[in-house]
């Protein structure tokens, strides 16, 4: 079996199962590397006065991780700049928040070059290289310049937006051209893949070949949809843990006789948190009888707090939660519990399980793993209901959730009302279908599908063969 070199912006060394506070992506990549030997490379999260390219290697939980420190200016221009002030908002349809400064693009290219030069000595002849996410689009181009001709795959965890948006990005052609240095490009859903095909055909004079490959800039590349999943088995184990049971009991005791609606998200403007609270407020406004019967727990740990837009959304959410509580709370009932901290995975499992409704309302999301975690944590005999935005990639797979348009507070409120009063038979019927999908299309299936498609790149495509991915 081939070795795998995985590259992502941040590398979070794996910690013992269940106890970690790692996000879904980190869990997924660690799982990929446990199965296929190899190395996980990326930024350490630390800065250094001058970039040296010194690799720090360590082994954790069966995974070899290699990290490098960056200069402060790299972090400002590449991470806070091009990645999180330019690409993230644009790819989440927030053109109003998209900032472009020439120094961001220069920092982005510089860090991708530095990453390529640093990881180059670790790449052996038969390795597969798998690069992750929008921070690292130009990295294959840099590796090719250094003579790497191994199969290199790229997976985009966030949406590929409509071409009219991509076209607003200065130098978008260069970004697209960099993607054609890969052998395989993976997207979360067919919708994002279609948007990329559309962009290639209409903006850069490329074409979709009969076998599904894309041709542009004098190169051809395979592209496919590979929806990411969670480690459903591990999550089920976390749900059965003592920490999950303790957390469940704490919530049950504090919310005696009341139904809990839960939201869990990084504090990000793409997650529709304001819209979610507005939907909940509408539920309270329209249904006086529900007022003391229900509360919402929103867990939202701050991220990217060096970017202004994240400080703004945080301030707006503080105000909105305060406003709803001010308007509706009673001495013994607080409608919104708003918590800005991280929880361990096993605690999170207990929180999901204690909820009657999981409310997931992104305005745009590549996939959304919280929706899948909520389903995996439910009690099969008495499951809660998932209310899910149609704009999450997950909605294409999770059709038995209550699917909503999060821009409509009325629709959100109606779905919440329906979820809170849904009889057990319907809840079970919906949950069983959802759980089957979560367990089948799990992170291992995602990883194996991508790695097999990348492995297939080594073999020449037979004439007239169907698309590989
Ligand atoms: P994210 O935007 O980070 O991921 P998501 O898929 O929901 O979004 O994953 C978030 C992860 O963080 C989940 O595993 C969740 O449990 C965890 N998390 C959130 N809040 C937490 C808290 N308070 N404590 C502990 N853990 C918490 C990006 C894309 C998504 C895509 C993933 C994976 O934006 O669309 O699904 O990558 O590809």
XYZ file of C-alpha atoms in Angstrom, residues 219-413:
195
model
C -3.294 20.216 -18.614
C -6.004 17.755 -17.699
C -7.163 16.943 -14.193
C -9.661 14.545 -12.697
C -12.314 16.009 -10.430
C -14.960 14.360 -8.296
C -17.352 14.726 -5.374
C -16.203 13.002 -2.163
C -18.588 13.922 0.669
C -16.748 13.827 3.986
C -18.186 11.919 6.939
C -17.464 11.476 10.625
C -15.895 8.585 12.491
C -19.365 7.312 13.379
C -18.138 4.350 15.394
C -15.824 6.491 17.487
C -18.632 8.971 18.046
C -20.992 6.209 19.136
C -18.308 5.081 21.596
C -17.944 8.647 22.896
C -21.725 8.732 23.369
C -21.544 5.681 25.632
C -18.673 7.116 27.735
C -18.884 8.140 31.371
C -18.131 11.771 30.460
C -21.052 11.797 27.997
C -23.380 10.377 30.660
C -22.233 12.970 33.220
C -22.769 15.802 30.740
C -26.196 14.452 29.789
C -27.195 14.300 33.468
C -26.011 17.853 34.127
C -28.123 19.201 31.276
C -31.130 17.090 32.200
C -30.949 18.333 35.807
C -30.499 22.001 34.887
C -33.249 21.985 32.275
C -35.751 19.940 34.255
C -38.895 19.242 32.171
C -37.771 21.533 29.378
C -36.851 20.579 25.823
C -33.414 21.624 24.619
C -32.563 22.852 21.139
C -28.820 22.685 20.542
C -26.455 24.478 18.165
C -22.695 23.803 18.046
C -20.488 25.819 15.708
C -17.234 27.668 15.447
C -18.190 31.316 15.902
C -18.214 32.103 12.187
C -20.459 34.346 10.099
C -20.994 31.507 7.597
C -22.799 29.396 10.197
C -25.990 31.480 10.271
C -25.882 32.022 14.027
C -27.757 35.314 13.986
C -30.401 33.872 11.693
C -30.684 30.881 14.031
C -31.288 33.051 17.094
C -33.789 35.110 15.121
C -35.617 31.921 14.162
C -35.694 30.860 17.802
C -36.949 34.280 18.850
C -39.709 33.971 16.256
C -40.677 30.611 17.758
C -41.032 32.250 21.168
C -42.873 35.259 19.794
C -45.399 33.175 17.839
C -45.928 30.436 20.452
C -46.463 31.822 23.966
C -47.361 28.327 25.177
C -43.867 27.086 24.327
C -42.063 29.838 26.187
C -41.254 28.091 29.421
C -41.131 24.660 27.811
C -38.043 25.057 25.676
C -34.562 26.577 25.740
C -31.746 26.880 23.299
C -28.127 26.008 24.052
C -25.770 27.586 21.560
C -22.126 26.575 21.870
C -19.864 28.788 19.775
C -16.135 28.881 20.551
C -14.461 31.965 19.011
C -12.076 31.437 16.090
C -9.909 33.670 13.885
C -10.271 36.492 16.366
C -7.559 38.538 14.664
C -9.933 39.095 11.751
C -12.332 42.052 12.229
C -15.360 40.295 10.771
C -15.098 37.693 13.547
C -14.998 40.351 16.264
C -18.074 41.949 14.687
C -20.113 38.754 14.563
C -19.156 38.000 18.151
C -20.365 41.402 19.325
C -23.619 41.053 17.367
C -24.323 37.620 18.827
C -23.630 38.801 22.372
C -26.153 41.571 21.800
C -28.769 39.320 20.191
C -28.592 36.642 22.892
C -28.843 39.393 25.516
C -31.784 40.942 23.699
C -33.759 37.678 23.526
C -33.069 36.872 27.150
C -33.945 40.424 28.183
C -37.242 40.248 26.321
C -38.376 36.743 27.313
C -36.494 35.387 30.355
C -38.166 34.863 33.700
C -36.530 34.484 37.109
C -36.472 30.709 36.663
C -36.155 30.408 32.878
C -33.454 31.599 30.490
C -34.391 31.002 26.855
C -30.877 31.235 25.383
C -27.789 29.737 26.975
C -24.934 31.058 24.933
C -21.528 29.513 25.642
C -18.217 30.516 24.032
C -16.066 27.534 24.905
C -14.780 24.249 23.562
C -15.901 20.886 24.865
C -14.244 17.504 24.680
C -15.726 15.183 22.091
C -17.221 12.880 24.701
C -18.853 15.838 26.479
C -20.162 17.078 23.149
C -21.675 13.654 22.518
C -23.578 13.925 25.818
C -24.767 17.419 24.916
C -26.116 16.320 21.531
C -27.866 13.364 23.104
C -29.612 15.515 25.689
C -31.154 17.694 22.942
C -34.598 17.213 21.441
C -33.575 19.228 18.386
C -30.240 19.815 16.647
C -30.382 23.149 14.837
C -27.803 23.557 12.054
C -28.344 26.690 9.967
C -25.289 27.650 7.913
C -25.854 30.166 5.144
C -23.207 28.282 3.171
C -21.137 25.296 4.320
C -18.918 22.824 2.462
C -20.435 19.875 4.337
C -21.094 20.422 8.117
C -20.000 17.654 10.420
C -22.051 18.851 13.392
C -25.221 17.645 11.628
C -23.702 14.173 11.348
C -22.395 14.149 14.920
C -25.827 15.122 16.235
C -27.407 12.155 14.443
C -24.696 9.727 15.577
C -25.191 10.710 19.227
C -28.956 10.115 19.435
C -30.696 7.466 21.488
C -32.108 5.002 18.903
C -35.181 4.407 21.068
C -36.021 8.102 21.458
C -34.016 10.179 18.958
C -34.003 13.949 18.602
C -34.795 15.741 15.341
C -32.265 17.408 13.037
C -33.259 20.756 11.524
C -30.795 21.493 8.734
C -30.114 24.350 6.342
C -30.502 23.550 2.667
C -27.253 25.480 2.106
C -25.060 22.994 3.975
C -23.392 20.410 1.759
C -24.766 17.870 4.241
C -28.332 18.643 3.102
C -27.773 16.774 -0.163
C -27.184 13.588 1.826
C -29.446 14.152 4.843
C -32.810 14.561 3.180
C -34.716 13.098 6.133
C -33.806 16.018 8.325
C -36.266 18.931 8.396
C -34.676 21.025 5.660
C -35.034 24.801 5.976
C -34.022 28.063 4.393
C -32.151 29.738 7.268
C -32.701 33.202 5.804
C -36.371 32.843 6.797
C -36.987 33.132 10.563
C -40.570 31.968 9.933
C -39.406 28.771 8.262
C -36.915 28.090 11.040
C -39.561 28.709 13.713
